[in-house]
Short mmCIF file of C-alpha atoms in Angstrom, two decimals:
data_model
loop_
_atom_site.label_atom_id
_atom_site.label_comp_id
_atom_site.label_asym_id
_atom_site.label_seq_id
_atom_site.Cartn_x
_atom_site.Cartn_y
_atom_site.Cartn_z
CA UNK A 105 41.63 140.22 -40.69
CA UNK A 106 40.11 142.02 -38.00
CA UNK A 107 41.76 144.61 -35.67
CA UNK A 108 42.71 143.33 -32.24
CA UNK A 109 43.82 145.92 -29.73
CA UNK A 110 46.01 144.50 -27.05
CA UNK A 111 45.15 146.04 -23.73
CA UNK A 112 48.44 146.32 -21.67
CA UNK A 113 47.78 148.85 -18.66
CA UNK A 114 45.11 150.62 -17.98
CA UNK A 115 41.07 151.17 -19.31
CA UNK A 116 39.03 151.54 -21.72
CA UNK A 117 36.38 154.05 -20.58
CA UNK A 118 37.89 155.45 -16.96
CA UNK A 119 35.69 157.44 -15.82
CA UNK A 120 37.31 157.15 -12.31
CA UNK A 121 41.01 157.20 -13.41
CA UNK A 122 41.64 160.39 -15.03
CA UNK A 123 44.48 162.45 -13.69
CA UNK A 124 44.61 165.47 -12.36
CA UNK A 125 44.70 168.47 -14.78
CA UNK A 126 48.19 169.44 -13.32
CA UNK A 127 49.31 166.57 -14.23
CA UNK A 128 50.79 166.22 -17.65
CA UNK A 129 50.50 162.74 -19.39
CA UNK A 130 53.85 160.26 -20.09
CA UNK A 131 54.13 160.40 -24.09
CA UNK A 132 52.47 157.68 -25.67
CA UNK A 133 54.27 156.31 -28.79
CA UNK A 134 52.85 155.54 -32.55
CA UNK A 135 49.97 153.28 -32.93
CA UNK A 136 49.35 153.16 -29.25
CA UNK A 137 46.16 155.18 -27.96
CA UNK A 138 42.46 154.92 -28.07
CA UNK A 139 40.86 152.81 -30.55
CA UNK A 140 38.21 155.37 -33.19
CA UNK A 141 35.00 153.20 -32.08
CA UNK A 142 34.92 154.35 -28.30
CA UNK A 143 33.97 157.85 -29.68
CA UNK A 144 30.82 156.38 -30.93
CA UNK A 145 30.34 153.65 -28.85
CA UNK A 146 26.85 153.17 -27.36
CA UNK A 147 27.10 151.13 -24.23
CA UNK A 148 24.82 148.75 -22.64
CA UNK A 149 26.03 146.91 -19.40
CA UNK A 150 24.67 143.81 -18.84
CA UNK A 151 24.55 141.62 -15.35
CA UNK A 152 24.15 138.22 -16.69
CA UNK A 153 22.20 136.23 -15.03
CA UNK A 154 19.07 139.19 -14.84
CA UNK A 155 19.77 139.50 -18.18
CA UNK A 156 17.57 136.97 -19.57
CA UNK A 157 15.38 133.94 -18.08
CA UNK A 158 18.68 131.74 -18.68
CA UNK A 159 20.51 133.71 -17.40
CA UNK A 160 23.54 132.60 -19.30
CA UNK A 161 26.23 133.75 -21.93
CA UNK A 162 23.91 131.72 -24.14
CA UNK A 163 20.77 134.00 -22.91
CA UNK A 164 22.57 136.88 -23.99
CA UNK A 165 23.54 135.93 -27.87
CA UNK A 166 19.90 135.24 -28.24
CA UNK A 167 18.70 138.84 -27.39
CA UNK A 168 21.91 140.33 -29.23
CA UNK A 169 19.71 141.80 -32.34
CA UNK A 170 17.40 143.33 -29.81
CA UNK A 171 19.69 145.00 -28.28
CA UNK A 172 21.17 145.85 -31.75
CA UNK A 173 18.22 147.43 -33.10
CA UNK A 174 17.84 149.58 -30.15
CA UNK A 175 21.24 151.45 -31.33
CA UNK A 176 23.49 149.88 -28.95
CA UNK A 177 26.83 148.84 -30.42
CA UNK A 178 29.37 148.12 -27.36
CA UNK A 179 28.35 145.38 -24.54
CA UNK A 180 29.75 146.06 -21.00
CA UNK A 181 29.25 142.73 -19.10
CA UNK A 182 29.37 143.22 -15.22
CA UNK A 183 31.92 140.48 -13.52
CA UNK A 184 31.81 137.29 -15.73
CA UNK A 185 34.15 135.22 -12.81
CA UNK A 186 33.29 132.79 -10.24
CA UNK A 187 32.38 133.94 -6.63
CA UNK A 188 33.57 133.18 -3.71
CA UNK A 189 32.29 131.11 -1.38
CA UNK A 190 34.40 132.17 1.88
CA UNK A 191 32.65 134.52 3.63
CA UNK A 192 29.70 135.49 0.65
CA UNK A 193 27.32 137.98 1.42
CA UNK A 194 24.42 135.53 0.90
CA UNK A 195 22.27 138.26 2.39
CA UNK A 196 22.37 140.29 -1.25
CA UNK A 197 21.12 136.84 -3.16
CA UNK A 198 22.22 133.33 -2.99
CA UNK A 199 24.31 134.01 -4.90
CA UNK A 200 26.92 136.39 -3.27
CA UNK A 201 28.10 139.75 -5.05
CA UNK A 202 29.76 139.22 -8.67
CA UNK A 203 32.11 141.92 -7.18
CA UNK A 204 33.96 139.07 -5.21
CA UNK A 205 36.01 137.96 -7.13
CA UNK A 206 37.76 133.93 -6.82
CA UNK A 207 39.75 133.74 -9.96
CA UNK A 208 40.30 135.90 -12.43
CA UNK A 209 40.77 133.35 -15.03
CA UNK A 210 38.04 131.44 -15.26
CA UNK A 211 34.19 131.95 -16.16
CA UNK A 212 31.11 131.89 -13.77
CA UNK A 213 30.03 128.30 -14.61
CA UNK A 214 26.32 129.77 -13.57
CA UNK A 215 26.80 131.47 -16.58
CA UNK A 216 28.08 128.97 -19.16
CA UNK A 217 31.63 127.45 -20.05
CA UNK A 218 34.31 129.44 -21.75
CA UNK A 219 33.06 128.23 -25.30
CA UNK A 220 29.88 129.80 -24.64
CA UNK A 221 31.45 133.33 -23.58
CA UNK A 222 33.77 132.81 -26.67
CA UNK A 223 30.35 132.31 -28.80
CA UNK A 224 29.15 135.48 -27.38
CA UNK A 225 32.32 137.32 -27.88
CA UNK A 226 32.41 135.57 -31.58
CA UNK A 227 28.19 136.88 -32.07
CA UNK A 228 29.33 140.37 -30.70
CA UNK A 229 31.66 140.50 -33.40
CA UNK A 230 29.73 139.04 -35.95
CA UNK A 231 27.28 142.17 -35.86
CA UNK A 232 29.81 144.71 -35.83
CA UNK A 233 29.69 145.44 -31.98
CA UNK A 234 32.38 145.72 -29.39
CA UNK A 235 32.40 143.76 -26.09
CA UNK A 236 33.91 144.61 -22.64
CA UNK A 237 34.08 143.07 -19.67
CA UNK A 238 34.26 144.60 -16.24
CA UNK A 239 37.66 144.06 -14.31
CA UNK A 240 37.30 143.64 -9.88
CA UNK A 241 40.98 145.17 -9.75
CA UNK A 242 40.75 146.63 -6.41
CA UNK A 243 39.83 143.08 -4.11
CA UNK A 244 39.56 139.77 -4.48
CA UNK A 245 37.51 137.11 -2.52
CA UNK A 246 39.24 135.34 0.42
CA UNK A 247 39.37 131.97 -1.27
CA UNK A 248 41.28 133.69 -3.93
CA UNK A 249 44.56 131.72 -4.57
CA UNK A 250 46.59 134.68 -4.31
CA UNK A 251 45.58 134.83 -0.92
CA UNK A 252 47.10 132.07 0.34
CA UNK A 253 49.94 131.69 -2.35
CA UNK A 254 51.03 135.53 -2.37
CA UNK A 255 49.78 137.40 1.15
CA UNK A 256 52.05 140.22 0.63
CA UNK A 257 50.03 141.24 -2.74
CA UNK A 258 46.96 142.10 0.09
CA UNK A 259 46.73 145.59 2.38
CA UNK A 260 47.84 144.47 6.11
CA UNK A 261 45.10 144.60 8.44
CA UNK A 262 43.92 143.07 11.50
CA UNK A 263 41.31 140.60 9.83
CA UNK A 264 43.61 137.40 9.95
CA UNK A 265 45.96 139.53 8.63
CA UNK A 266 44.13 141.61 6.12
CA UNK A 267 41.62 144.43 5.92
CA UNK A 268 38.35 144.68 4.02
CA UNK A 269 38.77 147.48 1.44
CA UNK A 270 38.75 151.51 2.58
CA UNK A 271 36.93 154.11 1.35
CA UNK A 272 37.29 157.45 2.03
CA UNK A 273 39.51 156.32 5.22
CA UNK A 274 36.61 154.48 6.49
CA UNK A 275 36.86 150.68 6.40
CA UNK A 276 33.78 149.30 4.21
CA UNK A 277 31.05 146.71 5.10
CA UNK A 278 32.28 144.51 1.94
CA UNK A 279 33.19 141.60 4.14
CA UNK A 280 32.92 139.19 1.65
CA UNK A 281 36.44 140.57 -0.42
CA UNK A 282 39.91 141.65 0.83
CA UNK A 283 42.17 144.51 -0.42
CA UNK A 284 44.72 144.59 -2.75
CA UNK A 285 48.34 146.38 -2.01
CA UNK A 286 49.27 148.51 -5.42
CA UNK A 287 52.06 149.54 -3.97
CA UNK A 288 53.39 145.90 -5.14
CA UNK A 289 55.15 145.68 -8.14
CA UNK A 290 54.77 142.28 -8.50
CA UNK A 291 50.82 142.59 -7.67
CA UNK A 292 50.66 145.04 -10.80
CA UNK A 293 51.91 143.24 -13.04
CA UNK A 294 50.18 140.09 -12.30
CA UNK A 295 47.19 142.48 -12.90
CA UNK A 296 48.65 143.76 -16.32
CA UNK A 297 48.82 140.16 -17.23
CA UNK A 298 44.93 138.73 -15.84
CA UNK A 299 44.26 141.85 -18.68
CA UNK A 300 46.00 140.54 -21.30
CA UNK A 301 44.65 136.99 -20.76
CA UNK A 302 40.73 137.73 -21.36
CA UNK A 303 42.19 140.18 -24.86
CA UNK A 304 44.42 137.51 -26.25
CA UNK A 305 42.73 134.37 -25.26
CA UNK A 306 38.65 135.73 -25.83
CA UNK A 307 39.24 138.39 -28.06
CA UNK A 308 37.33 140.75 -26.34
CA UNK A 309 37.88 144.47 -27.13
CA UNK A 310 38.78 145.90 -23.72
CA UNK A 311 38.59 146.12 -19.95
CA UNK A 312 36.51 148.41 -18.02
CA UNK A 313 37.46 149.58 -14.42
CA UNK A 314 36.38 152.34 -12.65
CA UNK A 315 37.84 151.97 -8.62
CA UNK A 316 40.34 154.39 -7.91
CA UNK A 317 42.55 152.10 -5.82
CA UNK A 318 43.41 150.02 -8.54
CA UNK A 319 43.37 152.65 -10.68
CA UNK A 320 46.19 154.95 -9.19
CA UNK A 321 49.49 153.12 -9.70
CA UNK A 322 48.32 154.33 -13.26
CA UNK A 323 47.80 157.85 -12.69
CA UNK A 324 50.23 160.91 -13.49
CA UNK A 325 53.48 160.13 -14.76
CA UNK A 326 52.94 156.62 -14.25
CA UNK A 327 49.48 156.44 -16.38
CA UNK A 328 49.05 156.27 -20.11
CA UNK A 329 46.15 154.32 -21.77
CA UNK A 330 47.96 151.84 -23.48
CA UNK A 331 46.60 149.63 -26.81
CA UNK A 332 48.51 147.54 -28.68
CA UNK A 333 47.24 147.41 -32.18
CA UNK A 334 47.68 144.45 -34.46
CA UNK A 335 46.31 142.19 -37.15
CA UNK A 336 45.36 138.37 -36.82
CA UNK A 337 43.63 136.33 -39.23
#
């Protein structure tokens, strides 16, 4: 039996989400915390389809010793989900930026089906290494679902309705995605849940998710890095 730990809010490396040092941490119960390998974990983050000349899940189990013997032990897989189409900043590639996000439930099929990321996530394990996957948390494409099915889950704006995301209270040229409210409950814990999904369906060993938009309904008394730690055959 191997240990599976259950993501249920927040990251596993959050290098954007810490809170402030005034702010005193919610107390986190028995068996929940960080799992021992992040303190050793050597991480190497991988963008697909540059990743090797197929470009594919596939491509990447075949170079997984190399990467092995180089001391690396944790994978952290930029965005693995399809793009959207809407509104795609062709201009980057022909591809559009992995960072729009059209559902968070499905693979890239550039990149292989879901049997072949399970293979990978299976080969990662295999060799004693961790795998992550990178989480868009802060704005999805416009021909997301949720767009259309749940409108109030989306920052009003005045782009039919919506806004392109904001940083540092200066509206960004990402034109090709559309910001999420966190001030919605029910937009959190549909998040919560797209987390749970890739751990308990793929096995995978954690999110990572550095934005701090997404990030700060978790922060202060409402943060704690929650894992979940139990045994399956």
């Amino acid at each position: 039996m191997r240990p599976l730990f259950y993501l249920l809010l927040s990251l596993l490396i959050a290098t954007g989400c810490e809170a402030p040092p005034e702010q005193e941490l919610p107390h986190v119960p028995p068996g929940v915390g960080k799992p021992e390998w992040i303190a050793d974990a050597v991480l190497y983050e991988i963008f697909v389809p540059d990743f090797s000349p197929e470009g594919t899940f596939q491509g990447v189990i075949r170079r997984l010793d190399s990467l092995q013997a180089l001391g690396v032990n944790t994978l952290w897989l930029m965005p693995i989900h399809p793009v959207g189409k809407k509104r795609a900043k062709t201009d980057i590639g022909p591809l559009g930026s992995p960072y729009a996000v059209r559902d968070y439930y499905a693979v890239n099929p550039d990149y292989g089906t879901e049997e072949d990321f399970r293979a990978l996530v299976d080969s990662v394990h295999a060799r004693g290494m961790h795998i992550i996957i990178d989480l868009v948390a802060n704005h999805t494409a416009w021909d997301h679902p949720w767009v259309t099915e749940h409108p109030d889950w989306y920052t009003p704006g005045p782009i039919d309705g919506f806004t392109y995301p904001v940083l540092n209270g200066d509206t960004t040229d990402w034109t090709d995605v559309v910001d999420l409210n966190y001030d919605n409950p029910e937009l959190r814990q549909a998040m919560i849940e797209v987390m749970q999904y890739w751990v308990r369906e793929f096995d995978i060993d954690g999110i990572g998710a550095t934005w701090p938009t997404a990030c700060r309904w978790t922060s202060g008394k409402r943060r704690s890095i929650r894992w979940k730690r139990s045994n399956r055959c």
